[in-house]
Each structure stands twice: as structure tokens, then as C-alpha cells.
Coordinates of C-alpha atoms in Angstrom, one line a residue:
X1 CA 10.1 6.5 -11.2
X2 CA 8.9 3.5 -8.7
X3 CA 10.4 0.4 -9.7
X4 CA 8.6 -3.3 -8.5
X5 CA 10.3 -6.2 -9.1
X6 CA 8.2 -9.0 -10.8
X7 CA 7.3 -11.8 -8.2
X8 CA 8.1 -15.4 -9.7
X9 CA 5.6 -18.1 -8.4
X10 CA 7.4 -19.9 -6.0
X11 CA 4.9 -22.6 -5.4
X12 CA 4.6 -26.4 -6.7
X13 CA 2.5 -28.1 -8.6
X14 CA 0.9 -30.1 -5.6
X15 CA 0.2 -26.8 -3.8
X16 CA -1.6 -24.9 -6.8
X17 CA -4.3 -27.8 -6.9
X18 CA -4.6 -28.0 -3.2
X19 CA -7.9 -28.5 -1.4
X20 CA -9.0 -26.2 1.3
X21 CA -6.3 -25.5 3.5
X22 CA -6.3 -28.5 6.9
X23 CA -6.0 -27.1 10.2
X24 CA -4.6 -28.1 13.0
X25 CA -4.4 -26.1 16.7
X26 CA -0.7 -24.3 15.7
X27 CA -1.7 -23.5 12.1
X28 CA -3.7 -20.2 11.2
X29 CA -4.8 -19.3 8.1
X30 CA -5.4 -15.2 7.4
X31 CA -7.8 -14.4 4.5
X32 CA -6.2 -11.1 3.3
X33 CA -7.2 -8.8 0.6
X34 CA -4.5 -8.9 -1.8
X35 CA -1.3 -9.8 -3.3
X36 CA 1.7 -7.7 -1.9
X37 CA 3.7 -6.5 -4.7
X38 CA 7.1 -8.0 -3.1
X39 CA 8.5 -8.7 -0.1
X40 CA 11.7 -6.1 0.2
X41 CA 9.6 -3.4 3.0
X42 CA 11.6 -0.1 1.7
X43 CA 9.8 -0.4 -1.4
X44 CA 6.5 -0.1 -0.6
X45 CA 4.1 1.8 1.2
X46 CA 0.7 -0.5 1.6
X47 CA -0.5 -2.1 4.6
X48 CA -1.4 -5.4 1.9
X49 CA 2.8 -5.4 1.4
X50 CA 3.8 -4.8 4.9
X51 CA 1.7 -7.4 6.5
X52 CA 3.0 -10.0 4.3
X53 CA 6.7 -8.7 4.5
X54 CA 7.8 -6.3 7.7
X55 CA 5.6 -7.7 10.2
X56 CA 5.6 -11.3 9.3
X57 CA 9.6 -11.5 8.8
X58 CA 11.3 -8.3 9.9
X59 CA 12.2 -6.4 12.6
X60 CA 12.9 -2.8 12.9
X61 CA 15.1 -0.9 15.5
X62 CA 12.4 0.4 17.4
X63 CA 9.5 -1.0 16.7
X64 CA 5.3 -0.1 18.0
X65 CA 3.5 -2.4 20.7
X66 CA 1.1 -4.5 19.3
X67 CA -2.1 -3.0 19.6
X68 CA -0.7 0.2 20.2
X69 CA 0.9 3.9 19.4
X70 CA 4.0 3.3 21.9
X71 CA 7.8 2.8 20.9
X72 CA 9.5 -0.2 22.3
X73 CA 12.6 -1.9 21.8
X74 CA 13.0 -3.9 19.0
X75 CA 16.7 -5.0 17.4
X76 CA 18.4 -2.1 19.3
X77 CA 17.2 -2.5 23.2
X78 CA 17.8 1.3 23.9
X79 CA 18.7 4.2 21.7
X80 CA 20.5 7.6 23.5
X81 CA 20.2 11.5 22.1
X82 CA 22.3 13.9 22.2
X83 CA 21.1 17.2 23.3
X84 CA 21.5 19.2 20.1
X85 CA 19.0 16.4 18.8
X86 CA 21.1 14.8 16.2
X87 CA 22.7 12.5 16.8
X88 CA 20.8 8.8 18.0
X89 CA 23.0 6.6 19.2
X90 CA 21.5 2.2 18.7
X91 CA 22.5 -0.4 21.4
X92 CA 22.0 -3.5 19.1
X93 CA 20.3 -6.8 20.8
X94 CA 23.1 -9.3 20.7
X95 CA 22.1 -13.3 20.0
X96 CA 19.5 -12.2 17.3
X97 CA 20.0 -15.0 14.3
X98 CA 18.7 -14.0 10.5
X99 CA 16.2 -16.8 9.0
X100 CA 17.6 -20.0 7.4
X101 CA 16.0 -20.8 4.5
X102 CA 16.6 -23.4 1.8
X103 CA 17.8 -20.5 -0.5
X104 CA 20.3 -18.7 2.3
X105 CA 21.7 -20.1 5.4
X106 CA 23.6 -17.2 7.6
X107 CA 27.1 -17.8 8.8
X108 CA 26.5 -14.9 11.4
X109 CA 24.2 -13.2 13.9
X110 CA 22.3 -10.0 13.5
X111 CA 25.1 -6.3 13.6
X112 CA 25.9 -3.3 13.0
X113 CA 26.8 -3.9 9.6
X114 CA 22.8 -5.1 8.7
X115 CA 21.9 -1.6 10.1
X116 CA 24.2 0.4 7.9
X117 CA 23.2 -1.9 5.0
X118 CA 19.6 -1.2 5.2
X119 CA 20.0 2.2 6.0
X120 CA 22.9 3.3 3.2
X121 CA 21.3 1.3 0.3
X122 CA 18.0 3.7 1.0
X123 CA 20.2 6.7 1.1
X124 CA 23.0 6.6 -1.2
X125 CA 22.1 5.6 -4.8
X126 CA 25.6 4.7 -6.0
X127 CA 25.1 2.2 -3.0
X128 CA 26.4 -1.2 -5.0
X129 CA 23.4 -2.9 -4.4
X130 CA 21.4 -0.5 -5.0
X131 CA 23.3 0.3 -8.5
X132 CA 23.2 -4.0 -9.2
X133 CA 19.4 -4.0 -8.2
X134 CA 17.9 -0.5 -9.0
X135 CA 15.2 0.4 -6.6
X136 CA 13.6 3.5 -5.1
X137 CA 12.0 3.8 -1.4
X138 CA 9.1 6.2 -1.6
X139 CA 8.0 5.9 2.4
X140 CA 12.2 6.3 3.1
X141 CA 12.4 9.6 0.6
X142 CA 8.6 11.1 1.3
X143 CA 9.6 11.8 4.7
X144 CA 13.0 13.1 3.8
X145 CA 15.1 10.5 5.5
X146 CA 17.0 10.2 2.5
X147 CA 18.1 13.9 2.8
X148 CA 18.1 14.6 6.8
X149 CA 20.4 11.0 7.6
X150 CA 23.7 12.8 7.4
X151 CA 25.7 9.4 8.3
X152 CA 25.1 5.9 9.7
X153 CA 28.4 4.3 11.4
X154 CA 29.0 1.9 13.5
X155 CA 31.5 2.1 16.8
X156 CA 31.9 -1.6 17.1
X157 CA 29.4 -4.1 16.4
X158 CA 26.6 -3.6 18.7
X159 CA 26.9 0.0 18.3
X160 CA 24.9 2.1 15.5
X161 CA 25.3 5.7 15.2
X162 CA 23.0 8.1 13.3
X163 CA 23.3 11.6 12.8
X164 CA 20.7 14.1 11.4
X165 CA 21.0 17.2 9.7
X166 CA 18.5 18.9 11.0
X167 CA 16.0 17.7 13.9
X168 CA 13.1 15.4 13.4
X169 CA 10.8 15.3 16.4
X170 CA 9.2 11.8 15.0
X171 CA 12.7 10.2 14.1
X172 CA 12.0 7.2 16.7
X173 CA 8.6 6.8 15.8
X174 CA 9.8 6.8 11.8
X175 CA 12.4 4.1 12.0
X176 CA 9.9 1.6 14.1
X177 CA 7.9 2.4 10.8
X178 CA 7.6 -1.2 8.6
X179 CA 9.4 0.6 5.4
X180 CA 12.5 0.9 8.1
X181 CA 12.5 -3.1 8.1
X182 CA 16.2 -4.7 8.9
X183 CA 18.1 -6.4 6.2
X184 CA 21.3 -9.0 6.6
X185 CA 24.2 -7.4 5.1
X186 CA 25.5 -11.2 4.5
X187 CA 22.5 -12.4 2.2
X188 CA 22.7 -9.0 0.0
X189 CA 26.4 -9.8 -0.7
X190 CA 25.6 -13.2 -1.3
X191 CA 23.0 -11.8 -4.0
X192 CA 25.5 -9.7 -5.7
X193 CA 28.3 -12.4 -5.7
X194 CA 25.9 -15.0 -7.4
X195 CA 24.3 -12.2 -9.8
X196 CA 20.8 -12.4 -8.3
X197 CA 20.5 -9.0 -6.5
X198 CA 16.5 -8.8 -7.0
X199 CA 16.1 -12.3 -5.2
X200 CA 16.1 -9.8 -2.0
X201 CA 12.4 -8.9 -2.7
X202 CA 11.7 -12.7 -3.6
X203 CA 13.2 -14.5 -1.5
X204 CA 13.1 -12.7 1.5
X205 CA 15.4 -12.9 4.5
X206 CA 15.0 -11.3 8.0
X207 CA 14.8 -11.4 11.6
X208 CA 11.5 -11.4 12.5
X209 CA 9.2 -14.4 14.2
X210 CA 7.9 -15.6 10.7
X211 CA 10.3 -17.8 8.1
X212 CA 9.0 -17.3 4.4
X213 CA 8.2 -20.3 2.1
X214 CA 6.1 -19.9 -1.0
X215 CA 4.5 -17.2 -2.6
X216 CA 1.5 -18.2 -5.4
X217 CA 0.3 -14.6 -6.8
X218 CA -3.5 -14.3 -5.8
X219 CA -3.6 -17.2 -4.3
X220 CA -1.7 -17.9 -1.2
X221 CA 2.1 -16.7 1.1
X222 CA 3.2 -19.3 3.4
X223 CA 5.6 -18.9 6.5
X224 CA 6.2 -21.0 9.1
X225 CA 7.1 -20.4 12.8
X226 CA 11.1 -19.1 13.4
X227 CA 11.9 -21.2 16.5
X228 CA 15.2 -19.0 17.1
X229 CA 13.1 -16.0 17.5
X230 CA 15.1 -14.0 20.1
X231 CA 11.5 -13.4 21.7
X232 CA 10.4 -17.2 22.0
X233 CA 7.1 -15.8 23.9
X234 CA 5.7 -14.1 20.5
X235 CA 6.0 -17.3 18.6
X236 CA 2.9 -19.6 19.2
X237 CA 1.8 -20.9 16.3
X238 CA 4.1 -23.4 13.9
X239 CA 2.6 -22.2 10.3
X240 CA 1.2 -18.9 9.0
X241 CA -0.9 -18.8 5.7
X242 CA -2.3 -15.8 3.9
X243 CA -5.4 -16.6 1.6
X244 CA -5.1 -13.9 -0.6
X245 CA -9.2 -13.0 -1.4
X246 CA -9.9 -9.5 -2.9
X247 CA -13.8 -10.5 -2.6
X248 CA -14.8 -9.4 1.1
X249 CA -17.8 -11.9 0.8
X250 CA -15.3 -14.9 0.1
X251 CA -13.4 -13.9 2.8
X252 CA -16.2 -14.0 5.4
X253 CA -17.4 -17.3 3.8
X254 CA -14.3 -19.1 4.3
X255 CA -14.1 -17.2 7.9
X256 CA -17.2 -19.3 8.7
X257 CA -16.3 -22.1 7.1
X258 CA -13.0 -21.9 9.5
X259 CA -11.1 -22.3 6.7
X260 CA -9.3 -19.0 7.5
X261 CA -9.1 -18.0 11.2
X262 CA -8.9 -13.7 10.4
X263 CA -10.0 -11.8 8.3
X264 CA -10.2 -7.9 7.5
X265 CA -12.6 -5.2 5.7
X266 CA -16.4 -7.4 6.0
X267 CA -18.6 -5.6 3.9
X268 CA -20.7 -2.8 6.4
X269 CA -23.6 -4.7 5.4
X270 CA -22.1 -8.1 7.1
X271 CA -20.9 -6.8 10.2
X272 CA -24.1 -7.0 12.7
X273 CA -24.2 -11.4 11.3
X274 CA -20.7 -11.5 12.4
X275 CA -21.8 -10.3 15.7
X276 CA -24.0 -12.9 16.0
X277 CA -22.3 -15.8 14.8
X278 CA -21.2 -17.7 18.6
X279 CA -18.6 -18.6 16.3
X280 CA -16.9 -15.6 15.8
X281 CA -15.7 -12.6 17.7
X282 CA -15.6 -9.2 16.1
X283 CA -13.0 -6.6 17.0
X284 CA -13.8 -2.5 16.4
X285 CA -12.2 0.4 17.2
X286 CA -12.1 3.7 15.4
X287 CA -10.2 4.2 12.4
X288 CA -7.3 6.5 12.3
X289 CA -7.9 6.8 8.8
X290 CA -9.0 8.8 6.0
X291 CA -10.9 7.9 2.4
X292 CA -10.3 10.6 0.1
X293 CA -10.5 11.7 -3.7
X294 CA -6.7 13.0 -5.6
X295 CA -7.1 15.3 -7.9
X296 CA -3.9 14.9 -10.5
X297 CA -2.8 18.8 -10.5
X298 CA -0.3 17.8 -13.2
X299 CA -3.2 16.9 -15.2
X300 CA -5.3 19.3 -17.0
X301 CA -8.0 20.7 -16.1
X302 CA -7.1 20.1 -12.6
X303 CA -4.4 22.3 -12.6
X304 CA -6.8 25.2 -12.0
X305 CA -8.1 25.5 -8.6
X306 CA -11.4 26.7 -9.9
X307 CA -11.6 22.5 -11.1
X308 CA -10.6 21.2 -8.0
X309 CA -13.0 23.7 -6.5
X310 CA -16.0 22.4 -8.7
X311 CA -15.4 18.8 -8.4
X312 CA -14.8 19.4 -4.4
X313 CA -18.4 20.9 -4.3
X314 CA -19.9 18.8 -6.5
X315 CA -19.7 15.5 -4.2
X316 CA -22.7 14.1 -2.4
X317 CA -20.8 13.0 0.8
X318 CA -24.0 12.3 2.7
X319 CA -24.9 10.3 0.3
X320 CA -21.8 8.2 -0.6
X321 CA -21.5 8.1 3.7
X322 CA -24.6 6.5 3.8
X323 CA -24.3 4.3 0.9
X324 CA -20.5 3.3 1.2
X325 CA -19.9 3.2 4.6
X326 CA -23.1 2.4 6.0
X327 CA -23.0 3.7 9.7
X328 CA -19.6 2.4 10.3
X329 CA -18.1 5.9 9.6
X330 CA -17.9 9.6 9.8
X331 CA -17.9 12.4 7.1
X332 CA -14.4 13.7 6.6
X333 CA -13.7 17.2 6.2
X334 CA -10.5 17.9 6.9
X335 CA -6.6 15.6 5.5
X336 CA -6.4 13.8 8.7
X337 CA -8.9 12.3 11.1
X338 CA -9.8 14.5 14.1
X339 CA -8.4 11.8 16.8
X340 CA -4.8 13.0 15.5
X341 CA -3.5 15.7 17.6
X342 CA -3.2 19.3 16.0
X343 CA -6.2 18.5 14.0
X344 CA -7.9 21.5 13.2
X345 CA -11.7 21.7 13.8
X346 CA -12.2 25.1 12.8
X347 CA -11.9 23.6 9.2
X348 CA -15.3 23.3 7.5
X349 CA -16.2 21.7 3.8
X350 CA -18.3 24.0 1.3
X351 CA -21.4 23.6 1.1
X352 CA -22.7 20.9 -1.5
X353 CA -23.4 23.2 -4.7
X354 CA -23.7 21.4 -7.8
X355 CA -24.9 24.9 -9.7
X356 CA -21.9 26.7 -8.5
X357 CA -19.6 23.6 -9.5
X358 CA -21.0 24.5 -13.1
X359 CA -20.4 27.9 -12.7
X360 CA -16.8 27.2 -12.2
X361 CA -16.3 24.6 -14.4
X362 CA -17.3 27.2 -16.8
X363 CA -15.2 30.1 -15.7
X364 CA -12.3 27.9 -16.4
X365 CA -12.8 26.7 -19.7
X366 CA -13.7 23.6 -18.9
X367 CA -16.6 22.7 -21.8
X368 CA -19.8 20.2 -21.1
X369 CA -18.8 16.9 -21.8
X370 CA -15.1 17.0 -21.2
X371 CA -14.0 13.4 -20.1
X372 CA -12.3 12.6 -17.0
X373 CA -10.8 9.5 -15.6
X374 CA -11.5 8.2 -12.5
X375 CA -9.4 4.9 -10.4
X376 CA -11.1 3.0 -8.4
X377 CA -9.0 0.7 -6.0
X378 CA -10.0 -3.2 -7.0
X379 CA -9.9 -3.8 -3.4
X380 CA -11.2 -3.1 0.4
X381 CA -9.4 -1.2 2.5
X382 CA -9.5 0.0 6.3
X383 CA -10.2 3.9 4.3
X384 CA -13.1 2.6 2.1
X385 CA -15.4 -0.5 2.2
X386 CA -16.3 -0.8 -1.7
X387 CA -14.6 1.9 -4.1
X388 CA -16.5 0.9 -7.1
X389 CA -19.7 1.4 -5.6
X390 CA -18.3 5.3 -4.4
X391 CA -16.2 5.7 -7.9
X392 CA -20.1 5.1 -9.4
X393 CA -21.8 7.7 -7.1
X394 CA -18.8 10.2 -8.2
X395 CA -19.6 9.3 -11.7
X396 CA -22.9 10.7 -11.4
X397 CA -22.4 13.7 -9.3
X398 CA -20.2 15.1 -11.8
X399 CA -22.4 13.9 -14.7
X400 CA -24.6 16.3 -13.1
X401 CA -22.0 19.3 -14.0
X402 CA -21.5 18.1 -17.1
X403 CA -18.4 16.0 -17.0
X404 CA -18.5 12.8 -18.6
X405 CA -16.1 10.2 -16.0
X406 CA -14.8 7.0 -17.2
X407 CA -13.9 4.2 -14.2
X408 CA -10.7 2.8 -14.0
X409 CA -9.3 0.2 -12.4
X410 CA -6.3 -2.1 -12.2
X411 CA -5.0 -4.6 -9.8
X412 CA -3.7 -3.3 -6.3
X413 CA -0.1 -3.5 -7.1
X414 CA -0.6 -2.2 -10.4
X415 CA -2.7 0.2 -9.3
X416 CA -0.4 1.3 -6.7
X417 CA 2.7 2.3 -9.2
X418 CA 0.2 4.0 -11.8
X419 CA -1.1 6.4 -9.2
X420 CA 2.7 6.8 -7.7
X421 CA 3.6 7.9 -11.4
X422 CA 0.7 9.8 -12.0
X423 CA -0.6 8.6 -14.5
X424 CA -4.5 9.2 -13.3
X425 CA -6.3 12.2 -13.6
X426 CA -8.4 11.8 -10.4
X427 CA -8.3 8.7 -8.4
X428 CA -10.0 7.3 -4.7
X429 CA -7.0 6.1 -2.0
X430 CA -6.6 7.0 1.8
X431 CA -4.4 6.2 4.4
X432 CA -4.0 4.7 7.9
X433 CA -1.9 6.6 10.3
X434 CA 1.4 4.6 10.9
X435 CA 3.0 6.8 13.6
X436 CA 1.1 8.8 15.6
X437 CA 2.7 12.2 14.6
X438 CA 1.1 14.6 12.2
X439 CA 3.6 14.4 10.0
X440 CA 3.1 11.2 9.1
X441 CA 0.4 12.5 7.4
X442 CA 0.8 16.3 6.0
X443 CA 4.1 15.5 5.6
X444 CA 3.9 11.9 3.9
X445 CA 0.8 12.5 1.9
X446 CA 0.9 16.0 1.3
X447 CA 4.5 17.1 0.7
X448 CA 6.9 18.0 -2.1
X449 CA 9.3 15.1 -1.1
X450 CA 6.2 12.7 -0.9
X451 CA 6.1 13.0 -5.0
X452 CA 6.0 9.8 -6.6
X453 CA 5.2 8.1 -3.1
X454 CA 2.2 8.7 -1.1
X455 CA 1.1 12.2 -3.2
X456 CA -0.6 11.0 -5.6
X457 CA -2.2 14.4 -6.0
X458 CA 1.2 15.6 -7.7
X459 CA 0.8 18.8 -5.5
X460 CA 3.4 20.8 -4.7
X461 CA 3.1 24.0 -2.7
X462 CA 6.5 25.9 -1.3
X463 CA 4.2 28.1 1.4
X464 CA 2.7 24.7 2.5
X465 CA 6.3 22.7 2.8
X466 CA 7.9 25.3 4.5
X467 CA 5.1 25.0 7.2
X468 CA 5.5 21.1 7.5
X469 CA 8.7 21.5 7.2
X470 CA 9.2 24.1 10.2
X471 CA 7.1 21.7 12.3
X472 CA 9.0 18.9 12.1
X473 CA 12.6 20.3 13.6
X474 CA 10.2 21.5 16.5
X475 CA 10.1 19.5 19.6
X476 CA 7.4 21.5 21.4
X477 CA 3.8 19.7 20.7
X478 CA 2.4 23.4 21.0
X479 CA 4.5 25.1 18.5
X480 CA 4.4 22.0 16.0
X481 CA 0.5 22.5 16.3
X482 CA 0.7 26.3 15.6
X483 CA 2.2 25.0 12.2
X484 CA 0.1 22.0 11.6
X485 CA -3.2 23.9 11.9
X486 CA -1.8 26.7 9.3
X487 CA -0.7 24.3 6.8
X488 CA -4.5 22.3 7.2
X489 CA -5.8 25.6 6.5
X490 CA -3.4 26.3 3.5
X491 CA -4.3 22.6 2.2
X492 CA -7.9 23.0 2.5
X493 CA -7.9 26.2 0.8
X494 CA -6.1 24.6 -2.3
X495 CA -8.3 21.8 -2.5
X496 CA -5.5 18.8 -3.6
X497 CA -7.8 16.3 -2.5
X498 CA -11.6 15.8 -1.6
X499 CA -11.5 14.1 2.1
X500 CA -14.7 12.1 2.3
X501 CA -14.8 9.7 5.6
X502 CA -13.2 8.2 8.7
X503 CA -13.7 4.2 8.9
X504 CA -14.6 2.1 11.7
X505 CA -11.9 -0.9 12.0
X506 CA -13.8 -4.1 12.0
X507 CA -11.9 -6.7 12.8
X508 CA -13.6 -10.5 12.1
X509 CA -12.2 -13.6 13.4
X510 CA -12.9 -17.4 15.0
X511 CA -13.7 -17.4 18.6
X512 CA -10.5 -19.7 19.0
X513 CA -7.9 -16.5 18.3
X514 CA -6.3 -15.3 21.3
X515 CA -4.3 -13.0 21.4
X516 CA -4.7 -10.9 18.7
X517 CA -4.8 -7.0 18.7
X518 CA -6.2 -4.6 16.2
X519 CA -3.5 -2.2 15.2
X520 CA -4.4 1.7 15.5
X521 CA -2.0 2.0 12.0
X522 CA -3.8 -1.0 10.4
X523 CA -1.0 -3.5 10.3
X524 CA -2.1 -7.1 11.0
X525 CA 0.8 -8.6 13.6
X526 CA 1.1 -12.3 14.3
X527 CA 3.4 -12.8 16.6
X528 CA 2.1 -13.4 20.3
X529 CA -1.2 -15.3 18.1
X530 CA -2.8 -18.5 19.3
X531 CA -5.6 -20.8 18.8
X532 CA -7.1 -22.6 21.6
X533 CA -7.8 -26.0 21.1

């Protein structure tokens, strides 16, 4: 069961009453969307908890460029593997210092013994850290790395060593993932000793070009600039501020107000003003992403894949496409978007069929009238622009087959572990591709493993894992897409979820940013961020 921590509010008095955040040239402010759920990466798998956490204070071994799909170095500088493709072998950057904070101050610099720490708490449960602050990792155990990292050891103390079980063709591009986030050894055994083991997801500590402050729930994160960043170039600015805003029009408000510099997910209906404010600059690309419905197979009716059949068929895409989305995306069809390599575009919806949804429905037992729930996400994301507004429109295309659909919602965290436990019987999420590689998404969304962290259709099919699982020890592209393109069709045919559109990414923010990149996996970076005078 997926464990979050409750967040204290570490914020004073003086602060909660505080007027509209001042500016000055080295200060940004980032409107964001929501409150992350804690600030400890390897629990989580949100782009709202990785902004605020793994790519404001963290580093990972290998890590992406900004603005792109490419590995680089990160905290090891070059990585070897053997030929048998098992065993990776880290070269650790020496010189790299962990934050000082008022709450921890480091004795020593970055090792091997953070690497082992971060990596062995994730894997082994009777870890003593893990056992003093009991935690799971969903991203870490959805792709299997819990079960295919044999060992982590160090040779001296620059020197990592990993060895696999079996081989994973995406291992690089996994560990430069944000879950894969480097933690100091020294500040968890400085938790344990002083009996405050869950202060790691409070009171964060890392590497990375951004020192935490203050955290006020809903309100506001502040970090300011880490001038012993062992990259000096990335850090420009001297203090970082989310304005947490779940209301897109608030957002774009206080974006013209400039009393927040970026901003994310404008309402479809805002995007051509932002355009044409001189003020502004607004940065689109195409969203590797995917909005979909989970049906909850542990749930009945939706057990039976005559339901999932009915509901499937029984959704006005068109019309949620036009009404949702509003031009800025394209109808879905298949679990990933078709920019992803192996897609399979021989895979086609069935037709829209409302009388046949009936007839189904029917088949199964399913009687007129039979209530269903149905979560909508309280907030904007890069997948879907306004989730009530589609949750509505499905409440009415399956009124028409005789389903009566209550709405459901919760806050995002909340929301979040609910649908990781299952406890919905049909809920609206998506995903942003944060690797590049297939798996990253039939794997991570779609797999056994991913149970209880980024399936939140519950489904479980041996045929399908074996596939995904096949793929992955491959390292030829065209045999991994062989498998891929069988397990789409195996997916499709079982109808766990209901894909319904591909985003575009519109990115708002002033005309004084420079800098900035938008992200292909939809993480918002800071580092290498400026504002011109």
C-alpha cells in the first residue's frame, strides 16, 4: 500500500500574510498547479512532485538535457558496460557538496556511499531506514528495478558498481529518471540517530542547483540559489518561488500581472491572448502524452470485458476533443502517442456505438441504472486541459446506456494515492513520457509490477507481461518493436483503458525568461534560468 508522509507547514507567520510576491532581476516566481505530496522523489510519480523535489534539489547519475531526450552526465561523469550487459560500472563527479541547510549541515562531499544508500533503501525492505521510516517507491518497483538490481557496491569511493539480473535496454535512460534522485547517506543517518527518519521527505536535502526553505501547503515552496553548485553555469537566478494555483485562470492572471514569471496548462481557450500579449512569449511543442479513462478491472462490473467494451464504445471523443482540448490536440487511439517509436498505427478505435454499448451492457448483467463512479483530477495537466468539464461529457454519454455516473474528485495528492490503491471504479489520468523508450510506458502503465503505481486500471495480463517483458532484455530497436506492436494489439483488444487525446504543450511565460526549455517529459527545469533586466 502507497504510503505519503504528511507535510508540516514549514512557513511563518509573516510569510502566510504576505503581499504579492516583490521581484527583483534574480528572483522568479513559477505559478504551478499544485501541491507536491513531499519532497523524498522515490515516492512519487507526478510531474507536480518532481518539479518541486528532483529537479529543483536533486541530481541523478545520469540525468536528460534540458529540453531534450538525450542522456548526459550528471553525478557520475561516465558509466562503462560490460558486454554481457550487466553489469554498469558509475565514475562518480568528485568536489560535488550536499545542501546546507539550517536543519543539516554535511561534514562531507557527495560518494559512493549516497549511491548505495539511495539505491538499497528502494530495493531491500529490511533496509534500516527504510524499516525506521516505512515507504514504498512505485516508479522504482513498476519498472522492476527493485527485482532486476542484483547488487549495488562500491570499489572505492568514486566508484559505483551495478549489476543486473537480467538486461534492461533502458537502464541508463531509467536511472536519469527524477524517481532515481540522489540522497546523502550522512543526513539519513543523522535522521535515524535523532528519531526523525520521515524529516527526509520534509526537510529535504540534495545535490542539485536549488536549496529548499519553506513549504506552505497550497500556497507557496521556496528555494534559493545553491552557490556551490558543482555546475556554477546553471545557477542564475538567487531565489526560486512556486505559487501553487490549481485555477489555470489565476495563474495566467498573476502571469500578466508579472507576479509569477512561468506558468503551465493556460486554458485552450487563453492561448491565442497569450500570443498576443508583447508581454509574453509562448512556448509549444507537441505533447508526448496521453489523456485516457482507467477502467478499475478489480471492480465490478468492469471485470468483464464486455463492460469495458461498452463504456469504450460509448464515448463521444469528437466531441470531448473539440470541447476539452479545443484544437490544441489530437484524438488518441492507441496507449501511447504515435511520436513514440514502435507505435503501432495499424491500431484503430471501434466505432462510436452507443446501441451496441447497450447491448453489451446487457449481455453482461449489467441492469439500467447501475451507478458508477467516476474521478476527475482537481487539476490541469500537460494530458488534459479541464477534467471536470470531460468527467461531465462522460457522465452523459453513459447516461445514454443507462448507467447512472457519480463525479468524484479529491485533491491531487489525495487523489493520487486513492487511484494507486484502487479504490475508484473508473477514473481520467494520463501520462507524459519520461524516457523515450516504450517501456516507459507499456511497461510502467500497463504492467503487472506497475500495480499500486502507475496501473491504476488494476490490470494484469500474463500473455501481455511476458511480451513487455521479452522486450525489454532486447537490445535490438527492431526486435523490441516486433514485441511492442503485439502487446499494443493485446492491450487494445482487452480494453484496460479508453485513450482519448494527445496534448499540445503550451508553455506561457514573461518576455524577460531566457533560457528556458520545454521539456519533451513535462518536467519544468530551472537551472540555466534567467531574467533580463
Amino acid at each position: 500500500m502507497l504510503k505519503h508522509a504528511v507535510i508540516p507547514f514549514l512557513v511563518s507567520a509573516g510569510l502566510m500574510a504576505a503581499a504579492p510576491f516583490a521581484q527583483a532581476a534574480t528572483n522568479l516566481v513559477f505559478c504551478s498547479e499544485g501541491s507536491p505530496a513531499g519532497f523524498d522523489p522515490g515516492q512519487y510519480t507526478t510531474g507536480t512532485d518532481f518539479d518541486a523535489s528532483a529537479e529543483t534539489m536533486f541530481n541523478r547519475l545520469s540525468q536528460f538535457e534540458r529540453g531534450g531526450t538525450a542522456v548526459i552526465p550528471g553525478l557520475a561523469t561516465k558509466w562503462d558496460v560490460s558486454e554481457d550487459g550487466l553489469t554498469y560500472t558509475f565514475h562518480l563527479r568528485e568536489g560535488v557538496k550536499f545542501h546546507t541547510t539550517s536543519y543539516f549541515k554535511p561534514t562531507r562531499e557527495f560518494s559512493a556511499d549516497d549511491v548505495l544508500f539511495t539505491f538499497n533503501r528502494m530495493i531491500n525492505k529490511d533496509d534500516p531506514f527504510r524499516k525506521a521510516y516505512p515507504t514504498e517507491f512505485p516508479y522504482f518497483n513498476g519498472m522492476s528495478l527493485n527485482k532486476n538490481i542484483a547488487k549495488v557496491e562500491k570499489t572505492d569511493p568514486h566508484t559505483v558498481v551495478m549489476t543486473l539480473n537480467t538486461v534492461d535496454a533502458a537502464f541508463i535512460q531509467n536511472i536519469a529518471m527524477s524517481f532515481a534522485a540522489i540522497l546523502s547517506a550522512e543526513y539519513a543517518e543523522h535522521l535515524l540517530k535523532t528519531g526523525k527518519p520521515s524529516d527526509i521527505n520534509q526537510k529535504p536535502i540534495g545535490t542539485g542547483p536549488f536549496v529548499f526553505q519553506r513549504y506552505q501547503k497550497d500556497s507557496q515552496i521556496r528555494y534559493i540559489a545553491n552557490k556551490q553548485y558543482w555546475d556554477p553555469s546553471r545557477v542564475k537566478l538567487d531565489q526560486l518561488i512556486f505559487s501553487i494555483n490549481t485555477d489555470a485562470s489565476v495563474r495566467v492572471q498573476k502571469l500578466k500581472a508579472n507576479e509569477c514569471q512561468i506558468t503551465l496548462h493556460p486554458r485552450p481557450a487563453d492561448v491565442e491572448a497569450l500570443k498576443a500579449d508583447p508581454k509574453l512569449q509562448l512556448l509549444t511543442k507537441p505533447g508526448f502524452n496521453l489523456g485516457y479513462i482507467s477502467y478499475n478491472v478489480r471492480h465490478k462490473p468492469f471485470d468483464q470485458l464486455e463492460v469495458r467494451q461498452a463504456l469504450d464504445m460509448a464515448v463521444n471523443k469528437q466531441s470531448i476533443l473539440d470541447a476539452v482540448y479545443q484544437g490544441a490536440g489530437q484524438l488518441a487511439v492507441n496507449a501511447m502517442p504515435p511520436t513514440q517509436w514502435s507505435y503501432d498505427d495499424t491500431i484503430k478505435d471501434a466505432a462510436y456505438n452507443p446501441e451496441k454499448a447497450k447491448e453489451l451492457l446487457k449481455a453482461a448483467g449489467v441492469k439500467e441504472g447501475t451507478e458508477i463512479t467516476l474521478w476527475a483530477m482537481p487539476v490541469q495537466r500537460p494530458y488534459n486541459p479541464n477534467a471536470k468539464l470531460m468527467a461531465e461529457m462522460l457522465q452523459n454519454d453513459w447516461a445514454k446506456i443507462g448507467l447512472k455516473v457519480k463525479i468524484v474528485s479529491y485533491e491531487w495528492g489525495e487523489y493520487i494515492k486513492r487511484t494507486k490503491n484502487g479504490e475508484h471504479d473508473v477514473s481520467l489520468i494520463g501520462w507524459t513520457g519520461d524516457n523515450g523508450d516504450p517501456d516507459n510506458w507499456l511497461g510502467t502503465l500497463y504492467s503487472c509490477d506497475a500495480i499500486g503505481g502507475n496501473n491504476y486500471s488494476m490490470w494484469c495480463d500474463p500473455a501481455y507481461d511476458k511480451l513487455i517483458k521479452q522486450a525489454k532484455v532486447v537490445t535490438d530497436r527492431e526486435q523490441r518493436t516486433v514485441l511492442y506492436k503485439q502487446a499494443q494489439q493485446l492491450l487494445k483488444q482487452q480494453v484496460p483503458i479508453t485513450p482519448i487525446a494527445h496534448s499540445t504543450v503550451n508553455q506561457p511565460l514573461s518576455a524577460k525568461v531566457e533560457g528556458f526549455k520545454v521539456s519533451p517529459f513535462g518536467r519544468n527545469v530551472f537551472s540555466g534560468v534567467t531574467i533580463t533586466p
